[in-house]
Every structure is written in C-alpha cells, then in structure tokens.
XYZ file of C-alpha atoms in Angstrom:
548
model
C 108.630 61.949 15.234
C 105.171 63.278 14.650
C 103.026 61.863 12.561
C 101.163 64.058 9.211
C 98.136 63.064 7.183
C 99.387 63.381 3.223
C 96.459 62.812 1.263
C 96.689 62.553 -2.866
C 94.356 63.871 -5.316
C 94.150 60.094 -6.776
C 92.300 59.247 -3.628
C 95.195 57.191 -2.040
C 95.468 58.380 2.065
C 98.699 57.257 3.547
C 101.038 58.583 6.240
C 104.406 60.403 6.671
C 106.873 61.761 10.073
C 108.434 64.614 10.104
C 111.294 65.020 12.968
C 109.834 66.851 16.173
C 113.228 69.300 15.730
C 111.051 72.187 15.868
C 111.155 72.227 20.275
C 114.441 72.152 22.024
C 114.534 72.521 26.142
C 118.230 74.245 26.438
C 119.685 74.493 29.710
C 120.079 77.879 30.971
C 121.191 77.791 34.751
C 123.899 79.313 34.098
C 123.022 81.866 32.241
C 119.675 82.362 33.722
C 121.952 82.766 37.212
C 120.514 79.511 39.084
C 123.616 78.600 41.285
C 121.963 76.024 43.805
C 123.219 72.603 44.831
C 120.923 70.389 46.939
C 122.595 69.265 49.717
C 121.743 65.942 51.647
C 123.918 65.479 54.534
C 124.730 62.352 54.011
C 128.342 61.260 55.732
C 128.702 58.030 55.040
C 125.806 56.236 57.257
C 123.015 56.384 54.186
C 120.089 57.404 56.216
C 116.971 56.899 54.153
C 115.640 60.444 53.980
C 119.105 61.133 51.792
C 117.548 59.338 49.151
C 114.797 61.690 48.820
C 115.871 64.272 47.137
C 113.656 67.664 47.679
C 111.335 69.835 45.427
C 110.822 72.741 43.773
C 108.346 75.609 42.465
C 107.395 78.211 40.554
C 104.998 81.016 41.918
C 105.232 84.419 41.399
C 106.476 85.793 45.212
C 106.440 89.878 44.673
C 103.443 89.955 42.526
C 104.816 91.688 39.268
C 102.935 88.827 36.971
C 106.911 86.638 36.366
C 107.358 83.316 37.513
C 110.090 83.087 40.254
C 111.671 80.382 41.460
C 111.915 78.403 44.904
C 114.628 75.320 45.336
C 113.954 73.375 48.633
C 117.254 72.272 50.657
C 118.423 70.194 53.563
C 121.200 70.481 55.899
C 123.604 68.532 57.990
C 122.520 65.833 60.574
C 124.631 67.236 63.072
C 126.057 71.058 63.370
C 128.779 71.191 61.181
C 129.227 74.786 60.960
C 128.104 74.989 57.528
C 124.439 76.639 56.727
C 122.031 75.369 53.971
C 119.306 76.585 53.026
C 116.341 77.154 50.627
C 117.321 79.735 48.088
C 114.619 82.014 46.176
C 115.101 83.425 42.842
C 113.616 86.828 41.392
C 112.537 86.565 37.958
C 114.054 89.616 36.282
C 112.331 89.673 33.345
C 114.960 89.290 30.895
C 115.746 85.487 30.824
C 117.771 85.978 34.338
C 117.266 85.443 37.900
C 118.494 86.898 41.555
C 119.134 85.549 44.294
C 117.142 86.817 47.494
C 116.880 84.285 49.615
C 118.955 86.087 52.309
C 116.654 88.487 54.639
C 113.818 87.232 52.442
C 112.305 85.078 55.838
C 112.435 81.753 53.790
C 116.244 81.405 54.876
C 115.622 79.099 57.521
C 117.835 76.034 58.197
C 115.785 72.917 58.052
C 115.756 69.503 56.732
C 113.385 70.048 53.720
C 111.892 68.277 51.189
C 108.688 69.443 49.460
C 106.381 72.533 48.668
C 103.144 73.586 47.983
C 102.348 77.399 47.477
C 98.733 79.055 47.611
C 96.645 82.206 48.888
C 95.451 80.760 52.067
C 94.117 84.011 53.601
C 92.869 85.494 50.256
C 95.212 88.277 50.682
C 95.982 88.232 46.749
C 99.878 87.328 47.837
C 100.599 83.251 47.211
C 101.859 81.523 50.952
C 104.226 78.785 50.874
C 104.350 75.621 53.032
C 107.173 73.650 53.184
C 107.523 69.806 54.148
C 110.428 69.443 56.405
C 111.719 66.249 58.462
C 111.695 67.987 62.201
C 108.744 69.863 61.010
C 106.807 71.239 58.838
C 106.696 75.070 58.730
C 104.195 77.548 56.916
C 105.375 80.908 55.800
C 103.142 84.365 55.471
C 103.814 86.554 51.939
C 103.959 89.848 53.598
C 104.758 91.149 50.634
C 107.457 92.655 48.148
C 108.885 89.182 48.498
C 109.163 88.910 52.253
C 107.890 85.786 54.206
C 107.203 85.189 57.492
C 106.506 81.745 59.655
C 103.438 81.753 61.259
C 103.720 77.809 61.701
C 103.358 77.638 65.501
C 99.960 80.732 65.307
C 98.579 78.582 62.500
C 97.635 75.452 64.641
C 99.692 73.017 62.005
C 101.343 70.366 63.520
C 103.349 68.089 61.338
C 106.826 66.784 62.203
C 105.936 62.929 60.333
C 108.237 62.864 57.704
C 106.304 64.941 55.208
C 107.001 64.663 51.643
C 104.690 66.325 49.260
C 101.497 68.886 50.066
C 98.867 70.472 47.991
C 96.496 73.004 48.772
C 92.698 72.480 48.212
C 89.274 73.811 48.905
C 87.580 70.540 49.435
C 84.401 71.931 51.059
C 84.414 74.680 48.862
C 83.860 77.551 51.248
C 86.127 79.544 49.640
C 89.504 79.058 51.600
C 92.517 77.193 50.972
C 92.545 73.953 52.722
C 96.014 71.930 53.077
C 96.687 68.101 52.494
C 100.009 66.875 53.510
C 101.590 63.381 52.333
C 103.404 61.991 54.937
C 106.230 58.858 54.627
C 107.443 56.594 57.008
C 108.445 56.728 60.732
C 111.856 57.388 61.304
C 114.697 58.311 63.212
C 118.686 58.314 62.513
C 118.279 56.168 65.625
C 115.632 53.602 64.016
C 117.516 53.873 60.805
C 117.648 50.164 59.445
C 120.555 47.692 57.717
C 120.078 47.339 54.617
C 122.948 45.929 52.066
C 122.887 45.169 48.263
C 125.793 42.877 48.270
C 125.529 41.393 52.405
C 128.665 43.125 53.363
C 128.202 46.779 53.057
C 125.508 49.121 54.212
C 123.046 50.505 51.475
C 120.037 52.970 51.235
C 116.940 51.086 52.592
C 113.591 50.567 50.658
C 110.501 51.315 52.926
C 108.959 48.199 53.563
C 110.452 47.602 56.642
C 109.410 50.437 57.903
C 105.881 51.444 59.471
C 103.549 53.935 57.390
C 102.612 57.412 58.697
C 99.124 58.677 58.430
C 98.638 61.767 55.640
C 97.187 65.351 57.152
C 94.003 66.914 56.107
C 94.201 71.008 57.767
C 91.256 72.655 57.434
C 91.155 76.402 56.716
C 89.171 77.754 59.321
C 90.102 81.737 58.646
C 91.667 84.167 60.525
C 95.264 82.108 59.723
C 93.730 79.329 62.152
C 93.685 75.342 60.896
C 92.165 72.437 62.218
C 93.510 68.998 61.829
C 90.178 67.319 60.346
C 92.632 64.025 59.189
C 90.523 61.571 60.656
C 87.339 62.969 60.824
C 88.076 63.171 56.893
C 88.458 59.800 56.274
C 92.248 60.129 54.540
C 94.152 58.750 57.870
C 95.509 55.872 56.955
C 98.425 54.562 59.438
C 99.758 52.269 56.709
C 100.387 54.795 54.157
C 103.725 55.554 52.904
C 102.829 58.620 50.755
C 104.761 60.622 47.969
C 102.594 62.595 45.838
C 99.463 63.979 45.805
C 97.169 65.441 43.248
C 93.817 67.153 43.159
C 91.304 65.955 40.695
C 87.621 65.615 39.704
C 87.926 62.124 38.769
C 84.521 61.618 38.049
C 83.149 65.181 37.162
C 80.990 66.321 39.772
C 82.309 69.683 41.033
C 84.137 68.451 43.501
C 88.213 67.714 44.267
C 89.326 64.544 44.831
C 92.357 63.572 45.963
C 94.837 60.597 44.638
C 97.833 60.191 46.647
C 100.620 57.376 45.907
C 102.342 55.112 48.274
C 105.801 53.781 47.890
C 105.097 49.819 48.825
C 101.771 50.240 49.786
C 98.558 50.595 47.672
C 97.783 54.220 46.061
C 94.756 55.768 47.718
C 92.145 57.460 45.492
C 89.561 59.888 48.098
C 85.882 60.609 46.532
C 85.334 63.946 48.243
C 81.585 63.096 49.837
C 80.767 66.645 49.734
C 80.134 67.036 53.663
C 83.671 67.208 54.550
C 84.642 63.329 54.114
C 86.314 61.265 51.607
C 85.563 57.627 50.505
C 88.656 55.621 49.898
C 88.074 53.444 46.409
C 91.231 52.986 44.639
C 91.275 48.889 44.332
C 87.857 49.272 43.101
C 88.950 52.103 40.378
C 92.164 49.612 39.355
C 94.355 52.123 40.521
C 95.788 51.268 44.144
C 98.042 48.536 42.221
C 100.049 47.296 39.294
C 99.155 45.322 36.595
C 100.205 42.470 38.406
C 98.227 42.864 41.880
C 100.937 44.051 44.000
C 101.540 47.643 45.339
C 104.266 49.553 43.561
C 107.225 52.076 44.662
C 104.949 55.210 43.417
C 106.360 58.709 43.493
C 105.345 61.577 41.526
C 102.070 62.377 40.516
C 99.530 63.941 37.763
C 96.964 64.119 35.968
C 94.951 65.158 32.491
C 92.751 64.864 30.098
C 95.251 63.395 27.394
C 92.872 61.949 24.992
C 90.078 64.877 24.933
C 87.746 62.414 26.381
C 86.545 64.903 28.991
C 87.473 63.014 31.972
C 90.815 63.302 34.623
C 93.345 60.474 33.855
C 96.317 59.591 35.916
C 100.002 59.551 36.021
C 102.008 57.837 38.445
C 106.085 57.948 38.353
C 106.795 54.250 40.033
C 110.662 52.594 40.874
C 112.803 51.072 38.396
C 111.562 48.096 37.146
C 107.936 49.083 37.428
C 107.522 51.760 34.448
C 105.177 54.793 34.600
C 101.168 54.246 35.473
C 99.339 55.372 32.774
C 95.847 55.370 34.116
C 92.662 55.647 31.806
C 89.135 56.929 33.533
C 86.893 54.760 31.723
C 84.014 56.972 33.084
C 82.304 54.226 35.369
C 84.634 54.797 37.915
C 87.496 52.415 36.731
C 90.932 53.448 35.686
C 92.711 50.717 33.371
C 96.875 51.404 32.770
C 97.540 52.255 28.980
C 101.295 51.822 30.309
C 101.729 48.438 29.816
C 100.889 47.961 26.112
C 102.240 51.486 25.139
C 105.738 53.332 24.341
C 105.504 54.878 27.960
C 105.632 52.037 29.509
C 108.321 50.058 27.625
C 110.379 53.583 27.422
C 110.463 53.896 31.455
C 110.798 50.183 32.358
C 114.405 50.547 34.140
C 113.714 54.371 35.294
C 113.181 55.593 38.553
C 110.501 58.415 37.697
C 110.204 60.921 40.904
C 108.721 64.092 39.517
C 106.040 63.491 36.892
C 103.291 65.860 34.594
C 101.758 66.575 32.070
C 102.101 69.251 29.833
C 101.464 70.682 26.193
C 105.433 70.971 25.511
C 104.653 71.685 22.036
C 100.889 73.459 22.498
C 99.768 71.384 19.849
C 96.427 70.859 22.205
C 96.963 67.133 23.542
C 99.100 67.033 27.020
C 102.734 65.662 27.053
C 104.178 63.572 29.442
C 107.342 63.818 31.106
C 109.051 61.971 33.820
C 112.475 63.141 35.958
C 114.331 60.120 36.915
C 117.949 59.444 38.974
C 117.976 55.807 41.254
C 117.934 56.220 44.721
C 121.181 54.005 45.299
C 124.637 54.960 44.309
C 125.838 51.418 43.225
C 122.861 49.957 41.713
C 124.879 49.517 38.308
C 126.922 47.102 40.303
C 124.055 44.972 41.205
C 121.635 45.581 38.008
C 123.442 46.736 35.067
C 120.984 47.653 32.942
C 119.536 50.479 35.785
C 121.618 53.569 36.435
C 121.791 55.941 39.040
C 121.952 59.066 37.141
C 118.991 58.570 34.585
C 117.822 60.921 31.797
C 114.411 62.410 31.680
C 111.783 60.705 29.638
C 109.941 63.091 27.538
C 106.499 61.452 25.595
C 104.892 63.272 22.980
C 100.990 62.784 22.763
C 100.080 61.839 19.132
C 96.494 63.305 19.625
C 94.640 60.626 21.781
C 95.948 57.233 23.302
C 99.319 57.221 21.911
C 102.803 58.885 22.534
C 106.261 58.630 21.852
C 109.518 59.031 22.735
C 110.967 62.197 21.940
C 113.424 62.453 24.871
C 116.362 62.356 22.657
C 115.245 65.028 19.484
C 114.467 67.717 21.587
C 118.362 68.731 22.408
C 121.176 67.025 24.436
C 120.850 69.326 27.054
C 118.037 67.123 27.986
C 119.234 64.287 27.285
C 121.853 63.933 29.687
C 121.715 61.899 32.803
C 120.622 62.950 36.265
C 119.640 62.507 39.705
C 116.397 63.661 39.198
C 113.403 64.571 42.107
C 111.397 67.661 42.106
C 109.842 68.613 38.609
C 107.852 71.867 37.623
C 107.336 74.128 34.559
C 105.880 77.780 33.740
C 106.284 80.378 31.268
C 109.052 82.018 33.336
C 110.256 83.602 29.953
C 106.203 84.960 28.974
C 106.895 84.138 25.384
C 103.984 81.320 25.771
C 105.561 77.969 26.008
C 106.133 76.183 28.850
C 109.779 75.696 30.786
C 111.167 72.740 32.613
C 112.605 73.128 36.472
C 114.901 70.644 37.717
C 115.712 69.705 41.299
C 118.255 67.111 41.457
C 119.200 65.228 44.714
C 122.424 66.310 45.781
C 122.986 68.346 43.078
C 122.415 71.278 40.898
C 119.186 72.691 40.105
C 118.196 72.825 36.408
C 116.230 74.898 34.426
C 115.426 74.208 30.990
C 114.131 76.750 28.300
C 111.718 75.891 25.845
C 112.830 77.076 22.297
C 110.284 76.508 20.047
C 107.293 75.582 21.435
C 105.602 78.872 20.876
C 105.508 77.882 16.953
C 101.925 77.053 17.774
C 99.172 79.083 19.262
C 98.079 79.246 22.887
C 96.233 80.837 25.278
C 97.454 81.162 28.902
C 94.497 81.779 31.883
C 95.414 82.933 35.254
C 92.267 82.934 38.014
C 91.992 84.661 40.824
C 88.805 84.239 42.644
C 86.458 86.647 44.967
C 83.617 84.228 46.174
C 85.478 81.367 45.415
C 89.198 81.029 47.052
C 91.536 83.607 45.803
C 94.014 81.297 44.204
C 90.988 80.038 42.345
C 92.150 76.337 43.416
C 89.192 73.865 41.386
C 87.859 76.418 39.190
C 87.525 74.649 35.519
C 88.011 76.266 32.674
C 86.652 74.824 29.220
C 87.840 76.399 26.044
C 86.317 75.650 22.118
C 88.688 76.292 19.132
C 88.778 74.966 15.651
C 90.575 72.121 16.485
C 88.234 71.015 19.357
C 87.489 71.073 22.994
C 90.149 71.238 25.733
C 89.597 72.300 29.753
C 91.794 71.961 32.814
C 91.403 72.646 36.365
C 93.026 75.495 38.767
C 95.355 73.028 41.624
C 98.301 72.965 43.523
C 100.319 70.495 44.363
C 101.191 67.543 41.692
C 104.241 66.078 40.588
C 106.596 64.782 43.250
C 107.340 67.650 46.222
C 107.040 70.535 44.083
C 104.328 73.324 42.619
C 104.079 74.404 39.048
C 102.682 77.683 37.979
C 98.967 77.923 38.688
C 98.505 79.404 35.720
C 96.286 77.300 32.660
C 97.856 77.599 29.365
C 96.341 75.713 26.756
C 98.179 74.838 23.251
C 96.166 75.519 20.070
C 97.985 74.162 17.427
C 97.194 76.482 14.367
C 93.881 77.768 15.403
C 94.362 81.520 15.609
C 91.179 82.686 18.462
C 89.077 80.911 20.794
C 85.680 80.436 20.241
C 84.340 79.481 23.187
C 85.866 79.900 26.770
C 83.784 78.933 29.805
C 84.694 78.901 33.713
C 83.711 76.847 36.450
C 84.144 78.609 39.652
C 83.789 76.125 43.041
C 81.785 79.054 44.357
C 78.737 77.821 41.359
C 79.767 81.158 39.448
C 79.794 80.610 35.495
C 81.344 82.732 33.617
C 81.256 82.764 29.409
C 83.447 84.381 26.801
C 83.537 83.970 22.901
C 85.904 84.710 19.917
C 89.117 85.485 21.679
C 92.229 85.952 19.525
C 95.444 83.668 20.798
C 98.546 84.455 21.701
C 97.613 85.913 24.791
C 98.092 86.135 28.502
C 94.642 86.487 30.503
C 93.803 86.949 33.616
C 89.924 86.564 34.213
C 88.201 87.721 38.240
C 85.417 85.794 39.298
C 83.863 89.151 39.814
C 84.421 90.884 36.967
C 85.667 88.993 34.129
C 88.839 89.317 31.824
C 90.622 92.033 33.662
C 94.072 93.964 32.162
C-alpha cells in the first residue's frame, strides 16, 4: 500500500492508502524464449558448492544499445557424458531472446558460479569474468558477440573457490581493476559430515571450514594484471566472502569496497588513495549483527534510500538472521534500520542470496528486493516455519526510512516460491522501468517484466568514459528535479554473483524534466547540464557530453 497526503479545505490533514496495483513483474521466460536450467551436479553426496547456486547478468554483448542476457552454469563432478554450460541470450528487441551461446566462445564447460562484466581494455566492448571452482577464467569481447579467454595471457590466477567479482578503478588511472570474493577451501575430498537429524548426510554450513583470502588484480594495460591482494590490504585468510559492492561510503571520490562473509565478520575497505585499503567495519557497526556475532551474509548493495546524500547498505543474511539494513550516519558509523523495521520482521525466516536496490516504481526513493530459496532440501523437516523454496521479498520505500511489503500486490507470478541465487535487473524491454532476472539453483532461470512501472517519469544515464575508464566505473551522477535531489554511482558487481545493467536510471515520480544534472567523472572531469525533459534514454561521453 502506498501512502497519500489528503488534505481538507477545513484545515484537517490526515492520511489515506491506495493499493500499489499499478506495478506487476509478470514472468515471461517463456515467452521471452529463456529455456535454461542451472544444473548442480549433485548425485547424492551433497558437496557444499551444490548449495551455491550461480549468477547472472545483464550487459549488452554486440553493442546495439539492448540488454542481453548471461546465465552462469555448472557441470558434473565427474564426466558423465552430458555437457553444461553457460548459455547467452540476444536481446531481439521485441520482448524476445536467442540463444547464442554455441560458437559464441563463452561455451566452455566449467564449474561456475558468479560474474562480473566491464571494459577492461577501454575497447568500448564490455569483457566478462567468470568465477569458477577449478578456476577462474576471463573472456575478451571481440566483438559482434564473440568472446575469447585470454585467462592464462592475462596473469589472473584464481582457482580458490570464487564466488562473486566486481570490477573497479580504485586508483583511478583510468582502467578497470578486478576484485574477486573468494569462499572457503575445499575439495570433494575434504568435503565434511554434516547431518540435520545424526543419521543422514546434509549440506554443510562453512564454519568448519577454513576461509580463503579475496583477490585484488590490478589493471596494468596491455591485457596484463597484477595480483596487488596483499600489498592492498584486502587479504584476509579468514574470510569466507559472498558479495561485494563498490561504494563511496563516506564521500570522498574514492571506491570503497564492502564485502560480506558467511560466518565471519563483513569487511568494509577505506580506499587510502595510494593503492591500499583500511579495514574498519567493527568500528562502522557493520562487520556484525545486532547481537555481536558474525552472520551467514550473502548478497550485497547499496543506496542512498532516504535522500540523505550518503551510501547505505544492504546485506541478504541466512534464515533466521533477516536482511541488514545499514544506515551511514555520516561519522563513519552504519546503525541497522532492519531490526525495528518491516524489512527486517518480513525476511526473518528467508534465506536472501541476491539482494538490490532499485526504483521498481521510479517514484525517486530506491526499492529493496531480496531473492531467497534455503540451501538444504529438508529444512522443513527440522524447522517448519523455514522453507526451501522461498518467495522473493519485494519492499517498497515510502520516501525516507520506511518500506513495506509489497511482495504479494505486485502479481503472483512473483509471488511464488523459489530457489533463489543470482539477482539482476535492466530495462531489457527500453520502455523505462526496470526488469527482474532470476537465477535459481538447480533450476530455471526467470525473468520478470515490469508492467507498470513506467507510469512515472524517469531518466535513464549510460557513461562511457575517455579519461576516465571506459565503462565509466565510479563516475557520480547528481540529478535536481521538482521533487528533489537524487545521484548514484557508475559500478559493477553487487548483489550476490551477478551484474546488473550499468546503466543509471533514476525514477521521477511526476516531475516532467530535469533541472539540474551534474557528473562526477574519477578522472576530476565535471560535467553540467540543465532543463532536460524525461522520459529519455541518455548517453553522456566524458569528452563530449550528451551524445545521440
């Protein structure tokens, strides 16, 4: 329900709802020609990595300005004789999708799990890396939607159980950098007992299990990288990492990184500006739970829900936990809204793996939502009130520090349980509003149409940079309307294994043009613009402004 000032002519203020029918998400794999199924391997031993799921993105591969789509797979353990494998989709510009995975040099065989997808050679074509248990592997757009894996040329070495990646410029010399969240160490052969019940084998939780260290590459040109882990400061053996997201957490030019841990505390990096990071996340309040002890965190976000103009965070956590809802007070601490707030009551008993923010509605205040699904088959046995297959938790942002639940009025398409883990949206239909991706773990991939959202203005940005890095990765852009101020910044990465569109589009409710637009490029390059209608996609050059 969203709320709607009435105000009477005898003075007397008071408030009504109206229902928040006007946005459906309607499910249109089928129809859109998404025919993917996740596969896990699993064959009846439940190693851990099963459990994981894998991730997903949108990125436009061929360069025609429409979101495609990328669905991450695994395989078998052992050679079964049966192939699995990533599958690419070409947006066809008509609500559709084909399938061209095959000869497209992403239809490699591996045991995958997450994404991140950037310009790292500032050819103007996005890369992709992919996460992958025997090894990560980073693959070369050459173009018209062919890849190519320059992993073993490109000096990346990272077979440690990677989970989800992001690409930043953290010196800001105007190349793509890569950060890499690694899990556990593990082996089918170091695979541990666990059991629910004492008598039969179930999916182990990580705490048994020894950390593995995250990996900063460094972009050194020329398709070379430098593992500058260490020397950075983000290293830490103990960490059992899940998500990552870039942020400017305390607003001076620079990308920060916060990365969750799954049983061990969340990490947030200050970037020191000389190619280091300082590690302060108990001091910021946001390395725990309310409670003092280190959660089972997942997905990751961040925004500027409240217009406050500072970065606050998301974190998806297990069941029993609820979402992190973490305030920047703007003296460097974070305090969780969850708690005392619909979001946290609402995902109590979820298991939230992908998690973000978005303006569902472009009403100019960022949503919430959170893709759940357990990671053990027979938990209902054990807890009855959690589920394996969970449905997605969708909070509407009722203009500053409060949301609500809306999961259920915005179509039973949605509704409907899951096995949720990768999460990203885009505009894949370019009618404004923003659409939902799906990767389920070993299942179907869903994508979700918004129908309705577009009832508001908006304005969608997309960067590309010429000092700066060409994927325009931590440029800011500010906007002024009628309704008030709003920015966001240019980053990959977020959520839980997966990439959403690059792309900033910004709701504006019923204001009609933009009075004030300003960019931030990590170069120093400002750039201003004033009274620009809405409804409108724009893409704006670092060189030479809004371009056709």
């Amino acid at each position: 329900m969203k709320p709607v000032l009435l105000i009477f002519t005898a003075g007397l203020v008071l408030y009504a709802t109206l229902p928040d029918s006007a946005v459906h998400f309607t499910d249109v794999t089928a129809q859109a020609g998404i025919h993917f199924t996740h596969h896990n391997g699993k064959f009846g031993k439940k190693y851990l990595p099963e459990t994981m799921g894998s991730g997903c993105a949108f990125f436009d591969a061929d360069g025609d300005g429409w979101q495609d789509i990328l669905l991450i797979n695994s395989k078998d353990w052992t050679p079964s004789g049966k192939h699995y494998y990533s599958a690419l989709y070409h947006n066809n510009h008509n609500g559709t999708f084909t399938d061209v995975t095959r000869g497209s040099g992403l239809d490699i065989e591996m045991y995958a799990l997450g994404v991140a997808v950037a310009d790292y050679d500032n050819d103007g074509r996005p890369d992709v890396y992919i996460t992958a248990l025997e090894g990560d592997r980073l693959f070369h757009n050459e173009g018209n939607g062919k890849f190519r894996d320059v992993t073993a040329a490109s000096g990346i070495r990272n077979a440690n159980f990677g989970t989800s990646a992001a690409w930043v410029d953290y010196d800001r010399d105007g190349k793509a950098d890569l950060f890499v969240a690694n899990y556990i160490q593990w082996t089918p052969k170091t695979d541990l007992w666990c059991s629910l019940d004492g008598q039969t084998k179930s999916y182990c939780t990580p705490e048994s299990s020894k950390g593995s260290p995250a990996k900063l590459y460094h972009n050194l040109g020329n398709g070379k990288f430098e593992d500058v882990s260490a020397k950075a400061g983000i290293a830490d053996p103990n960490s059992k990492s899940m998500g990552v997201t870039i942020l400017d957490y305390n607003n001076d030019g620079w990308p920060d990184l916060f990365v969750s841990n799954d049983t061990q505390p969340n990490k947030l990096y200050r970037n020191n500006k000389n190619g280091t990071f300082t590690e302060e996340g108990v001091q910021a309040g946001v390395a725990f739970g309310e409670d003092g002890v280190a959660r089972g965190a997942m997905g990751v976000d961040w925004a500027d829900y409240d217009r406050s103009g500072r970065a606050h965070l998301l974190v998806g956590n297990f069941s029993n936990q609820m979402l992190g809802l973490y305030h920047n007070e703007g003296t460097g601490l974070f305090v969780d809204e969850a708690p005392s707030s619909t979001v946290g009551r609402a995902s109590q008993l979820s298991l939230t793996f992908g998690a973000f923010f978005f303006d569902y509605d472009l009403d100019g205040y960022p949503d919430i939502l959170a893709a759940n699904g357990h990671t053990e088959v027979e938990i209902g046995r054990i807890q009855p009130k959690v589920q394996y297959r969970e449905p997605p938790l969708l909070f509407h942002n009722l203009a500053g520090h409060k949301f609500e639940n809306v999961s259920t009025s915005v179509g039973s398409d949605f509704a409907r349980p899951i096995v949720a883990r990768g999460a990203a949206y885009a505009d894949f239909d370019r009618d404004g509003d923003l659409d939902v991706l799906f990767a389920t773990s070993d299942g179907p991939a869903l994508l979700y149409r918004n129908d309705g959202g577009n009832r508001n203005h908006w304005i969608q940005f997309r960067l590309s940079g010429t000092k700066s890095n060409r994927s325009a990765l931590g440029a800011v852009v500010r906007i002024e309307s009628a309704g008030g101020k709003q920015w966001n910044m240019v980053r990959s990465g977020g959520s839980y294994c997966s990439q959403s569109d690059l792309a900033l589009t910004f709701g504006l409710g019923r204001d009609t043009s933009v009075t004030s637009i300003q960019v931030e490029w990590p170069s120093g390059t400002h750039q201003k613009f004033s009274n620009v209608p809405s409804n409108q996609f724009l893409s704006i050059d670092e060189g030479r402004g809004i371009v056709k």
